[in-house]
Coordinates of C-alpha atoms and ligand atoms in Angstrom, one line a residue:
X1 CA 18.8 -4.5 14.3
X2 CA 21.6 -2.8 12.8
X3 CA 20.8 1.3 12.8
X4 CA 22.3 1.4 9.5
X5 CA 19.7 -0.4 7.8
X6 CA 16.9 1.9 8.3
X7 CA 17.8 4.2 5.8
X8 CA 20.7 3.6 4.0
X9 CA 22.0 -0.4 5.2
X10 CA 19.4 -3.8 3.5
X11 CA 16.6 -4.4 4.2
X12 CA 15.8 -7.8 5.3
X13 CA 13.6 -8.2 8.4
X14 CA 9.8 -7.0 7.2
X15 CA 7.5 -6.5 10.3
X16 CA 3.3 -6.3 9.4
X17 CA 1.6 -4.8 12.7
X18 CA -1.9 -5.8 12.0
X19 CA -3.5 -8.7 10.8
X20 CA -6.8 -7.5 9.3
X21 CA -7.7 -7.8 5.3
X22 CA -4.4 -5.3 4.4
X23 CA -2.0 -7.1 7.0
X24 CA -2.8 -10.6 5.2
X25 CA -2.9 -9.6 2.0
X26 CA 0.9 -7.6 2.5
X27 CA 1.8 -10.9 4.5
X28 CA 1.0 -13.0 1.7
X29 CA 2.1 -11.2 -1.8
X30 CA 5.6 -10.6 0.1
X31 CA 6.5 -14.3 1.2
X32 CA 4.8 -15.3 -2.2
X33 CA 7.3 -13.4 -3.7
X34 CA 10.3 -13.1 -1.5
X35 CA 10.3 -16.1 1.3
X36 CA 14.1 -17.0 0.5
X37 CA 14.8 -13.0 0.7
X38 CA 13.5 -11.8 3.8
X39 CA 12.3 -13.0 7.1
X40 CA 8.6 -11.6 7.6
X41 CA 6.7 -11.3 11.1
X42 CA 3.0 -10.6 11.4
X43 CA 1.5 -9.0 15.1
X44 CA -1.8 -9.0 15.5
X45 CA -4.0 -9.2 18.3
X46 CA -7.2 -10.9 18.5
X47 CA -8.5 -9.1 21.4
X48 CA -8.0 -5.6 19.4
X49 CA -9.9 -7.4 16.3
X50 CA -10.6 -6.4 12.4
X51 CA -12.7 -3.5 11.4
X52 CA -15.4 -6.3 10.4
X53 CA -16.4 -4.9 7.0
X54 CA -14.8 -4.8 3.5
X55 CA -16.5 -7.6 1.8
X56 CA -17.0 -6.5 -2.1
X57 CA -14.2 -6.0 -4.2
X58 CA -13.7 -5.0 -8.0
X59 CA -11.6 -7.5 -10.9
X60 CA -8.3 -6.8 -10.3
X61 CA -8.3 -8.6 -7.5
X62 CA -8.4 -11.9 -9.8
X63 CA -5.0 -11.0 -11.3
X64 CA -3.6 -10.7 -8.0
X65 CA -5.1 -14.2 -7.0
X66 CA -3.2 -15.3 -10.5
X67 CA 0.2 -13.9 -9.1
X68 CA -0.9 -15.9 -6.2
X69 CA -1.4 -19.1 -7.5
X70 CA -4.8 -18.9 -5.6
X71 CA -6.8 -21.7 -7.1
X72 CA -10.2 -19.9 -7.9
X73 CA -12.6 -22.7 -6.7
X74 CA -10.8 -24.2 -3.4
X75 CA -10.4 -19.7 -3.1
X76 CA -14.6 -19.3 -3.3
X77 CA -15.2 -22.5 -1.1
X78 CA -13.2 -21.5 1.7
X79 CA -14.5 -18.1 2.0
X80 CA -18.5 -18.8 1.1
X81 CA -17.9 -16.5 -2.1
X82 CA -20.1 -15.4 -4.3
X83 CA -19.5 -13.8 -7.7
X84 CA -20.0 -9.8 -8.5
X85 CA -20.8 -8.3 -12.3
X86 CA -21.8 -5.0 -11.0
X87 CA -23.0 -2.6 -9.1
X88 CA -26.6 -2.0 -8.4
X89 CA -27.1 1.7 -7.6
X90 CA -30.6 2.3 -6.3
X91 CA -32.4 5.7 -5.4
X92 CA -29.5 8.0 -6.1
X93 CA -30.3 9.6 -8.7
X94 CA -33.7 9.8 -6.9
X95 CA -36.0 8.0 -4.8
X96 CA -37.4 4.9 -7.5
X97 CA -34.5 5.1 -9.7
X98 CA -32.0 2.6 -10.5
X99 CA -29.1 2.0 -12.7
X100 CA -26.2 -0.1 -13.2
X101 CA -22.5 -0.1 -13.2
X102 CA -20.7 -3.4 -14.0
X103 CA -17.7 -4.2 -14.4
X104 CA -17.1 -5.3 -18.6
X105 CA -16.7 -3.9 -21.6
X106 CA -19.9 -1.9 -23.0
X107 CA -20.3 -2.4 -26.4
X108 CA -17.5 -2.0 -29.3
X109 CA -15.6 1.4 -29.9
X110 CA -12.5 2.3 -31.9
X111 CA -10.0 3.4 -30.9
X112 CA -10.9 7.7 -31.8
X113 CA -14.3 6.8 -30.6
X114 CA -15.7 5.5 -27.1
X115 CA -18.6 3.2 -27.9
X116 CA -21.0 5.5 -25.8
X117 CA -20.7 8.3 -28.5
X118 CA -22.5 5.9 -31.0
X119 CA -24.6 5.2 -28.6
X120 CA -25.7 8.8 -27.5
X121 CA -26.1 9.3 -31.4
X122 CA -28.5 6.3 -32.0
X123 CA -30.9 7.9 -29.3
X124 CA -30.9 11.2 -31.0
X125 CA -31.7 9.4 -34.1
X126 CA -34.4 7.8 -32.8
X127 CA -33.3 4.4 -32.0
X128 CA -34.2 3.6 -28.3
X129 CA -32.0 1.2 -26.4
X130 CA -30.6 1.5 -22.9
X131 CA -27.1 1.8 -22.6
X132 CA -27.1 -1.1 -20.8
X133 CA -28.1 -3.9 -23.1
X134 CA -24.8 -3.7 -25.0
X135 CA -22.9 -5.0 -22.2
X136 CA -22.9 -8.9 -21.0
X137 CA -22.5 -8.3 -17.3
X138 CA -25.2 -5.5 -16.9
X139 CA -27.7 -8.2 -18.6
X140 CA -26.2 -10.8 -16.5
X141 CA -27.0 -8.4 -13.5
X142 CA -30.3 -7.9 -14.6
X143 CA -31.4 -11.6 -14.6
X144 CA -29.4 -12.6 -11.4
X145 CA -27.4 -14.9 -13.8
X146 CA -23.6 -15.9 -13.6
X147 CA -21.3 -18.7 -15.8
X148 CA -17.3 -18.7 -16.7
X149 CA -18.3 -20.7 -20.0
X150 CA -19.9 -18.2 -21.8
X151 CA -18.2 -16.5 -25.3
X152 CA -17.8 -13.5 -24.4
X153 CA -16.2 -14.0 -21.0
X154 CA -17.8 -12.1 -18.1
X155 CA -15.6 -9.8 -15.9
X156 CA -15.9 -10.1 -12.5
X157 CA -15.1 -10.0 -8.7
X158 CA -15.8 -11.4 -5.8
X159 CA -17.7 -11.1 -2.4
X160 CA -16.5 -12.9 0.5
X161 CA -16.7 -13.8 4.0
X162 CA -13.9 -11.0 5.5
X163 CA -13.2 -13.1 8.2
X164 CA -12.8 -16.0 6.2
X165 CA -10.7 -14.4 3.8
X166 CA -8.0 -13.1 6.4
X167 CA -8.0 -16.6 7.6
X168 CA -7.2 -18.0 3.4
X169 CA -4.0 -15.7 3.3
X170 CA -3.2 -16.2 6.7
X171 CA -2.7 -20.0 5.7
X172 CA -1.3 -19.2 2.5
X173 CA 1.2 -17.1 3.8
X174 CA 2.5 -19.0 7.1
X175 CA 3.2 -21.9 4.4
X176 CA 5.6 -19.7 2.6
X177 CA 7.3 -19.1 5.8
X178 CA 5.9 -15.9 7.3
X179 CA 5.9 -15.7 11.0
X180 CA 2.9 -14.7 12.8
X181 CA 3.1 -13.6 16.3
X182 CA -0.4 -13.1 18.8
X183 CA 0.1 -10.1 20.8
X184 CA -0.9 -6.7 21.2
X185 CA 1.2 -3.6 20.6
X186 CA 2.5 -1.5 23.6
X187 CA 4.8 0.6 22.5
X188 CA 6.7 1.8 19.1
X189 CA 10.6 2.0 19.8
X190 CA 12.0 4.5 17.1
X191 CA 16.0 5.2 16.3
X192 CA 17.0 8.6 18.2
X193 CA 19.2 9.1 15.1
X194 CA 16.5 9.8 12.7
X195 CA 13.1 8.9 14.0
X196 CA 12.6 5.8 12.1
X197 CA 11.2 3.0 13.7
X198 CA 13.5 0.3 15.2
X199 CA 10.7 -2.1 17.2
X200 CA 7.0 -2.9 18.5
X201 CA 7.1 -4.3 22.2
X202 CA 4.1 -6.4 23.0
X203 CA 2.6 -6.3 26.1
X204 CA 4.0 -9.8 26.9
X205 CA 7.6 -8.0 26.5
X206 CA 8.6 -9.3 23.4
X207 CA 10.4 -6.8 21.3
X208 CA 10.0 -7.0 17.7
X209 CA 13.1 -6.0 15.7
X210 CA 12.7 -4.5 11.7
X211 CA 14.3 -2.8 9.1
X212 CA 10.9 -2.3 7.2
X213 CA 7.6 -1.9 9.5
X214 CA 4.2 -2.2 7.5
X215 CA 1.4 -0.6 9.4
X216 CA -1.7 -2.3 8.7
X217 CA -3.1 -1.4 12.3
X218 CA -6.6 0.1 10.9
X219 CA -7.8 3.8 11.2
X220 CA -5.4 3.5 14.4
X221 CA -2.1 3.7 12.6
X222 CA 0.0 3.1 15.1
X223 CA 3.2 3.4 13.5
X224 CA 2.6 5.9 10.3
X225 CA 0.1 8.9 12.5
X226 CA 0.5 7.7 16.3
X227 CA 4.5 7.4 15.9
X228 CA 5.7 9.1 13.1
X229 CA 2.7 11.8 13.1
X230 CA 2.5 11.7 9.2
X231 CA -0.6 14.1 8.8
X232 CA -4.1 13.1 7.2
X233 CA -5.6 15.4 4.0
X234 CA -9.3 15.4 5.2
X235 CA -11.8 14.8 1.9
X236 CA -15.2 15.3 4.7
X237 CA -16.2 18.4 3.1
X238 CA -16.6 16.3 -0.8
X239 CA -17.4 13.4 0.7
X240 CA -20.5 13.7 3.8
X241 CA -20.6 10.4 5.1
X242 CA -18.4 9.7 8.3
X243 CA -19.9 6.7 9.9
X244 CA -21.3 2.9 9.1
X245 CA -23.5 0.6 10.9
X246 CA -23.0 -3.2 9.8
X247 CA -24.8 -6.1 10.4
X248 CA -24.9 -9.7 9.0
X249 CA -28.1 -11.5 8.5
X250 CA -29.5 -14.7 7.2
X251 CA -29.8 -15.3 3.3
X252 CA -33.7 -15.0 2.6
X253 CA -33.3 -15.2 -0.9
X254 CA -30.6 -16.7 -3.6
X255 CA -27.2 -14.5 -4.0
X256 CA -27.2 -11.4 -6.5
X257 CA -24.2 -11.3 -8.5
X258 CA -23.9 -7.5 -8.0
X259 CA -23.4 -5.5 -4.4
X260 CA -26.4 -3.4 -3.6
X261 CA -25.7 0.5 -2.9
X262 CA -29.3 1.7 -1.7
X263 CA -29.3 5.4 -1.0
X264 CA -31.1 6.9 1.4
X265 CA -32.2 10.5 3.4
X266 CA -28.6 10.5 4.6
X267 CA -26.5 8.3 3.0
X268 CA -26.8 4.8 1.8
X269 CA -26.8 1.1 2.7
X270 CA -24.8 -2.0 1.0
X271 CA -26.5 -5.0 0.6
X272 CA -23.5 -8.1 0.1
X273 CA -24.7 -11.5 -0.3
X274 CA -22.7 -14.2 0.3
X275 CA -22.9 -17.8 0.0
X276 CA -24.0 -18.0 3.9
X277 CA -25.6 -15.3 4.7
X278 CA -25.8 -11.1 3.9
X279 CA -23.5 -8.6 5.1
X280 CA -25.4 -4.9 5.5
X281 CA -24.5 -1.6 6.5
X282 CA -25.9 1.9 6.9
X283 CA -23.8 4.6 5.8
X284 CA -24.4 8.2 6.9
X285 CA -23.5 11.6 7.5
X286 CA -23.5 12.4 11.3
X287 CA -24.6 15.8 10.2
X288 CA -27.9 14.5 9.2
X289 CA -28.4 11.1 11.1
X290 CA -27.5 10.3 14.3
X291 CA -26.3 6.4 15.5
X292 CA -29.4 5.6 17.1
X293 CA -31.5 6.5 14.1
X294 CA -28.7 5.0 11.7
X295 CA -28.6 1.5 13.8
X296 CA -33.2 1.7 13.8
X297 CA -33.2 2.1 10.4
X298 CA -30.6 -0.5 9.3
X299 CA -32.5 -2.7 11.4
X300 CA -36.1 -2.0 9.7
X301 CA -34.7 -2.1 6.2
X302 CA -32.8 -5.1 6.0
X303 CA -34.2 -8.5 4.6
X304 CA -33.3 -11.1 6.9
X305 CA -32.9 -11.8 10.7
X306 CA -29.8 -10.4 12.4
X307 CA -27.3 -12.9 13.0
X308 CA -25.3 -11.1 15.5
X309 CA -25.6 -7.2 16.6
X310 CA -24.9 -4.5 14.5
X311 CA -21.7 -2.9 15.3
X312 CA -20.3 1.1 14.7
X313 CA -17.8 2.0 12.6
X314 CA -16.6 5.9 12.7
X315 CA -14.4 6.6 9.6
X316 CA -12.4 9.6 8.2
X317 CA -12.4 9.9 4.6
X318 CA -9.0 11.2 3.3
X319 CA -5.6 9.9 2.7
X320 CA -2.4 9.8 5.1
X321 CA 0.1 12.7 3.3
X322 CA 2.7 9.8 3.1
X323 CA 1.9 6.7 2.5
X324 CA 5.1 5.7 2.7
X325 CA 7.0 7.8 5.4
X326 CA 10.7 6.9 6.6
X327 CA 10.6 3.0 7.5
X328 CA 7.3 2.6 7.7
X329 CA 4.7 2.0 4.5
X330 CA 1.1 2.4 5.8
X331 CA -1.7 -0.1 3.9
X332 CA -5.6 -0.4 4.1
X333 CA -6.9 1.8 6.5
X334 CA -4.0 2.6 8.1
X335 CA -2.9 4.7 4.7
X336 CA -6.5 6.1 4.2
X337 CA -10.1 6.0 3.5
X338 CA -12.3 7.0 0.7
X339 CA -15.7 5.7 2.0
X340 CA -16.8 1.8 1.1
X341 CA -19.3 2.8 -2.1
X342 CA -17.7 1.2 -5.5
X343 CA -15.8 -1.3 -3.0
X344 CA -12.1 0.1 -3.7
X345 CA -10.3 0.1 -0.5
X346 CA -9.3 -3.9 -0.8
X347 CA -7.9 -3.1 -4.1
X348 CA -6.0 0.3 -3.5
X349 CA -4.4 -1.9 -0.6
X350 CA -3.5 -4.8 -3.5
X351 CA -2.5 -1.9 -5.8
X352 CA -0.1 -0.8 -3.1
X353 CA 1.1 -4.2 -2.2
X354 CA 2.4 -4.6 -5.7
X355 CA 3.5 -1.3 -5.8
X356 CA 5.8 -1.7 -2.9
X357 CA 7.3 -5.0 -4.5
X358 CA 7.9 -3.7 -7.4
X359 CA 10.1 -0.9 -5.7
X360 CA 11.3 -2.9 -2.7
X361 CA 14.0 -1.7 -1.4
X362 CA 16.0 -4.6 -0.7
X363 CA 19.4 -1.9 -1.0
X364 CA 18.0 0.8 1.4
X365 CA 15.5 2.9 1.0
X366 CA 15.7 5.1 -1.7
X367 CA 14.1 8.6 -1.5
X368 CA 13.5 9.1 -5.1
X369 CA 11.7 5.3 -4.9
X370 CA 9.6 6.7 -1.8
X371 CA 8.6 9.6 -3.7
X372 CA 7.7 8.0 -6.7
X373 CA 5.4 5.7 -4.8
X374 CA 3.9 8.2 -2.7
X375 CA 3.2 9.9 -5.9
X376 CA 1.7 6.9 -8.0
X377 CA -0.6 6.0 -4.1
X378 CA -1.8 9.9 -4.2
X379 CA -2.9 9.9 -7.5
X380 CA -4.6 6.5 -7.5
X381 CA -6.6 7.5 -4.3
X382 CA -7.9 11.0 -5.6
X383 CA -9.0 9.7 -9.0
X384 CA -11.1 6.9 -6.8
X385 CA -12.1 9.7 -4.7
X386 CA -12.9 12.3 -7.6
X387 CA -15.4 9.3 -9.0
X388 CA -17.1 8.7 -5.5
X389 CA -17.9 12.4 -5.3
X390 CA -19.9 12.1 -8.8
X391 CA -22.4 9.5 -7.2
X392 CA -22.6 12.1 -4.6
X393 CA -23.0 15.5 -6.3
X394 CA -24.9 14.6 -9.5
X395 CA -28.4 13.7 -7.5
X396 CA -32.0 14.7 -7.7
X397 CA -32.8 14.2 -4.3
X398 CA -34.5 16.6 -2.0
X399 CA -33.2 16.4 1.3
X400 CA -30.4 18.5 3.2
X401 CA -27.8 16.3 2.8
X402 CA -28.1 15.5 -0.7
X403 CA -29.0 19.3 -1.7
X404 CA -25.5 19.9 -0.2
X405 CA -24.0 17.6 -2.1
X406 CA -25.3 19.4 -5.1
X407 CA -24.4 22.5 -4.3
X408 CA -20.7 22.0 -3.0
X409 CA -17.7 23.2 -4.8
X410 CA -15.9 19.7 -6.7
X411 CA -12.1 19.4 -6.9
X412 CA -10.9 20.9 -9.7
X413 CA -9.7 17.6 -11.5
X414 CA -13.6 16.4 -11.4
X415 CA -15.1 19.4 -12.2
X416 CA -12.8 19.7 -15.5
X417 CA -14.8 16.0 -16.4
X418 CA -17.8 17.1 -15.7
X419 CA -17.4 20.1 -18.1
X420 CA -15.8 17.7 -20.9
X421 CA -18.8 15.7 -20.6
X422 CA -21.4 18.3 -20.6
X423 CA -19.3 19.9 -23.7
X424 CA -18.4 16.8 -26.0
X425 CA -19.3 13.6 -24.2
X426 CA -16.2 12.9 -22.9
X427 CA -15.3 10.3 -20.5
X428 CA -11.6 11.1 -20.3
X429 CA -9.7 8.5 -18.9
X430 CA -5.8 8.4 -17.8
X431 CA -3.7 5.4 -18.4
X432 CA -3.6 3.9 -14.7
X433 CA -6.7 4.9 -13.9
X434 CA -9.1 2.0 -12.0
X435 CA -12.2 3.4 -13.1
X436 CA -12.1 3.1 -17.0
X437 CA -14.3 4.8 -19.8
X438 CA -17.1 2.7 -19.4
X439 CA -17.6 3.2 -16.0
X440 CA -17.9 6.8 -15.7
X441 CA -20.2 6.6 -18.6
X442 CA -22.4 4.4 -16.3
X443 CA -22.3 6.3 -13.3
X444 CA -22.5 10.0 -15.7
X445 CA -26.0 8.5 -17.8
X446 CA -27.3 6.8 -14.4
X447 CA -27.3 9.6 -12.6
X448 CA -28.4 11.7 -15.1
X449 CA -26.2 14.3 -16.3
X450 CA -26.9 15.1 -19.7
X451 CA -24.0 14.7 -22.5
X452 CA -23.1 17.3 -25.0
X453 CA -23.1 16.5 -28.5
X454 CA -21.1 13.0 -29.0
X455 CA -17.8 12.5 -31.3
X456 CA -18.4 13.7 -35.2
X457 CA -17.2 10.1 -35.9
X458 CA -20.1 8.7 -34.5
X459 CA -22.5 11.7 -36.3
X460 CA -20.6 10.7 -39.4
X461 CA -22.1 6.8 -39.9
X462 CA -25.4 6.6 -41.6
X463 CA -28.5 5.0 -40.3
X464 CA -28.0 1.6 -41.4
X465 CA -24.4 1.0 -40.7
X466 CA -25.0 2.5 -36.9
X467 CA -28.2 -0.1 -36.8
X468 CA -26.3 -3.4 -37.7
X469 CA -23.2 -1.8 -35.1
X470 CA -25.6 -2.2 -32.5
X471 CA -27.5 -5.1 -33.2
X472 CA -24.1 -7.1 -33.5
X473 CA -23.0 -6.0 -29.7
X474 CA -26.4 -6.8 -28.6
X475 CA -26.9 -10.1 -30.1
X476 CA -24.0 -12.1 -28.7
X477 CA -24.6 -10.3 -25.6
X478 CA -28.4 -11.7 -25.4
X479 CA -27.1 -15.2 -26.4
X480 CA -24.5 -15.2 -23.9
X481 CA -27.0 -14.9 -21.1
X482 CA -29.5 -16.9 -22.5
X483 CA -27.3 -19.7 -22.1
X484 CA -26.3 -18.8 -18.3
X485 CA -27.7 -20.6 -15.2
X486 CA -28.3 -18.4 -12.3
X487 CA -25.8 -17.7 -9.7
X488 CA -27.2 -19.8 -7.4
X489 CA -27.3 -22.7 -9.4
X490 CA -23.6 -21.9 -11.1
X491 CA -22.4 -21.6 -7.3
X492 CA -23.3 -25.0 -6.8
X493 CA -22.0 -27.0 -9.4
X494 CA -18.4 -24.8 -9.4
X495 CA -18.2 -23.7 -5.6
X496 CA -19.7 -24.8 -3.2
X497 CA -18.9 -24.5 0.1
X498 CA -19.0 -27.4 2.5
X499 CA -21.0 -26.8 5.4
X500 CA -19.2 -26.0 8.8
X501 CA -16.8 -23.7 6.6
X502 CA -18.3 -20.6 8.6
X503 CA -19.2 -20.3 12.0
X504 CA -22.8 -21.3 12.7
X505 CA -25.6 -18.4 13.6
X506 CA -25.0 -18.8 17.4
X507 CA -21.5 -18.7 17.4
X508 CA -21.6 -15.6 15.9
X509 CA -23.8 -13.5 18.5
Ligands
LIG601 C1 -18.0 0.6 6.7 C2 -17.0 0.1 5.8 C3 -17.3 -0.7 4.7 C4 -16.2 -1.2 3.9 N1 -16.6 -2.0 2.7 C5 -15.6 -2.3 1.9 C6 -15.9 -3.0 0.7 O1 -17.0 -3.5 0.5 N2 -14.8 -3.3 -0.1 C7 -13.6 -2.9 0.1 O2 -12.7 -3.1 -0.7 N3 -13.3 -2.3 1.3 C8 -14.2 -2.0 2.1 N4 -13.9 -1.3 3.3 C9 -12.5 -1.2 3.7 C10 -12.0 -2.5 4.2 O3 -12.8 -2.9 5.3 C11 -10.5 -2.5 4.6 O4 -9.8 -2.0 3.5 C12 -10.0 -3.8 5.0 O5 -10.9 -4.5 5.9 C13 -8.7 -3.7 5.5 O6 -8.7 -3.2 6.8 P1 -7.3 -3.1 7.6 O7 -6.6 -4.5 7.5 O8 -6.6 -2.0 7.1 O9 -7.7 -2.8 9.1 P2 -8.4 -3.7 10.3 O10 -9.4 -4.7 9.7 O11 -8.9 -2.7 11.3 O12 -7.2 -4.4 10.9 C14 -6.3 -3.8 11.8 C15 -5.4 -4.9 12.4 O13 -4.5 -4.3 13.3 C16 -4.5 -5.0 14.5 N5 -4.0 -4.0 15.5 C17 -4.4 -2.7 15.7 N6 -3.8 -2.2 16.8 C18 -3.0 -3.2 17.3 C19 -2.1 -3.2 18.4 N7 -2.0 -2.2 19.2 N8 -1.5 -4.4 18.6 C20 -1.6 -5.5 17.7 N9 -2.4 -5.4 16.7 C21 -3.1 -4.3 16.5 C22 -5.9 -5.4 14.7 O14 -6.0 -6.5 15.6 C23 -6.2 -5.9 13.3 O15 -5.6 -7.2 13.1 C24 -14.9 -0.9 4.1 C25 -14.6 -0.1 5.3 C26 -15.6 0.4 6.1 C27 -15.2 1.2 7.2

């Protein structure tokens, strides 16, 4: 490689060192969109492996699929999908309790006036209703129901089969030309000019060459922390839980169309089912659990036989300080980690992936460019982060960790919601913000923090008028799942997957 190009000269040769979810999904958007611009090589080692997890995502991942030209159906078959409307959030608030978030539109606003604020006034007047039944995919949820041919349209994601998804892109991607090379990492050659990196040698010798190195090695991050050293802001003392447990088990029961989040004395456990089996995991704080109790626990509480044997996985919540730093742009894990509850970390990676191509610096890299995206990736995480916290802090629980969680001190962006909805019933929500209106209204009213008084607009409409606004959300709402099958019978009729698409039980132990 020319030493020029690291900084100032083109880019043209892209190197991707890793090959989990973030290494495929970089590997794929990039020869998608440039495979007549630049020559792409992917390293990845199967002896190293993927994290394992990371099997629930949110709807933007479908407009990425679009840019794709991922054809939905063939998309679910090959990777034993199921669909997801929500999120069921169980014992948070406390033990017993349960609410929803999902992912559509609830009920009609204007554009002054959030529908929740007419809402919030209805129950003061008297009118009972749960927030809930004005929205398609929390009724959906409810039932365990799921069609595409319903008016209104559902909004949805996806859960998949992680292995089988790295293996989709992987094919997708080596047919736009992408090179993928088996190998593990032995060493990270930089430039003595300036530090950047030049090459990865494998332990077979071969030396990698790039002008552009995406690090998508995991919590590792070989090239972003272990080379370049690019610093980690720590989020532990907002966010407790520092270690998972995961396990996948037989199906002993039809597919939910929403990801479980089950709290518990410590932490909580996800519950993903797919087509072919469940994938489960036991969050916690190793404060307040330690691994053997975590890995007992997981096993007593989950619903079907173990197909293999749980496995650890130790995280760090927090963000690398740059995501992008010198040559080298970090995705997935590599760039940081909130913690998996409301399944963001796929899409932050897609987010990022887009990002990069919409700045790619085909002309050198440009510091303002790097800045700017750096910028935009901060701000994206700590608004995901800010609305994790809330699920933690705003509990009833009674035990240690969860009275901590209550008690800390919030970031000062959070705590500034928190007072606007206590004041006004404000849900404030920036522009490019993933996590809209709606669904800090959900997660605000399920885990119970009281509202102040809503919008005068909504104070303003009298009785009657506010009584046929509601019953004309609801109504279409009620018809539309009426006229839905289940999941499990939608899944067969529109995906399917043929049997011997995932590995059998045994092969997996
Ligand atoms: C407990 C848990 C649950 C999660 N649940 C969700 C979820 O529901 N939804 C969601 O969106 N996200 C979730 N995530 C995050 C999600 O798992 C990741 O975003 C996703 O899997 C991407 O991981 P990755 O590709 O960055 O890393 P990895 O999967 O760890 O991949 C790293 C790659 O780098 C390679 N590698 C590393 N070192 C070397 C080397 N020296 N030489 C060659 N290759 C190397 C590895 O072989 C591998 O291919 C979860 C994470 C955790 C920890």
């Amino acid at each position: 490689m020319n030493v020029a190009n690291t900084t100032e000269g083109r880019i043209r040769k892209v190197v991707i060192a890793g090959g989990g979810t973030a290494g495929w999904l970089a590997g794929c958007a990039l020869a998608h969109q440039f495979r007549d611009q630049l020559e792409i090589t992917l390293v990845e080692s199967e002896q190293i492996g993927t994290v394992g997890v990371g099997e629930s995502t949110v709807p933007p991942i479908r407009a990425f699929h679009r840019f794709l030209q991922i054809d939905e159906q063939a998309f679910l078959r090959a990777v034993a999908g199921t669909f997801k409307l929500s999120i069921s959030f169980e014992n948070w608030r406390r033990p017993g309790d349960r609410f929803i978030h999902p992912f559509g539109t609830i009920g009609q606003g204007t554009w002054a006036t959030p529908f929740h604020h007419f809402w919030l006034d209805s129950l003061r007047r008297g009118m009972p209703s749960a927030l809930g039944d004005f929205c398609l995919e929390s009724v959906a949820s409810r039932g365990d129901q799921f069609s595409l041919d319903t008016q209104p349209q559902v909004n949805y994601a996806y859960h998949f089969d992680a292995g089988l998804y790295a293996k989709f892109l992987r094919s997708k991607a080596e047919a736009h030309g992408l090179r993928r090379v088996e190998g593990k990492i032995r060493e990270v050659r930089q430039h003595a000019h300036d530090g950047a990196v030049a090459a990865l040698v494998l332990e077979d010798g071969q030396v990698i060459e790039g002008d552009l190195f995406i690090d998508c090695t995991g919590f590792r991050g070989l090239l972003t922390e272990q080379t370049l050293h690019t610093g980690y802001e720590d989020w532990h003392d907002w966010l407790p839980s520092d270690r998972a447990v995961a396990v996948q088990t037989e199906s002993v029961a039809p597919p939910v169309p929403y990801t479980r989040a089950i709290a518990h004395e410590a932490g909580w456990r996800w519950h993903i089912a797919l087509q072919h089996r469940v994938g489960c995991g036991l969050v916690f704080s190793s404060r307040h659990m330690s691994d053997d109790e975590a890995h007992a626990k997981l096993l007593r509480d989950i619903d079907g036989p173990p197909l293999r044997d749980p496995w650890l996985v130790p995280f760090r919540s927090g963000r690398r300080l740059k995501a992008w730093n010198r040559n080298v742009v970090a995705l997935g894990l590599a760039s940081g980690f909130i913690e998996p509850l409301e399944s963001t970390s796929i899409h932050l990676t897609i987010s990022a992936v887009v990002r990069l191509i919409q700045l790619f610096p085909f002309d050198g890299i440009s510091p303002a460019l790097v800045a700017l995206y750096n910028d935009v990736s901060r701000q994206e995480m700590e608004h995901v982060r800010d609305f994790i916290i809330l699920h933690y802090h705003a509990n009833q629980r009674d035990e240690p960790m969860w009275a901590a969680c209550r008690e800390m001190a919030l970031p000062e962006s959070l705590a500034l919601r928190l007072r606007a909805w206590r004041e006004r019933a404000h849900a404030w929500q920036d522009p490019g913000e993933l996590f809209r209106v709606d669904s800090w209204t959900s997660v605000l009213m399920g885990q119970g923090i009281q509202p102040g008084p809503p919008h005068p607009l909504a104070r303003a409409i009298n009785d009657a008028d506010l009584r046929t606004l509601l019953a004309r959300i609801r109504q279409p709402v009620q018809q539309a799942v009426a006229a839905m099958p289940s999941q499990a019978a939608f899944i067969e009729r529109y995906c399917k997957a043929p049997p011997g698409v995932w590995p059998r039980a045994s092969a997996l132990a």
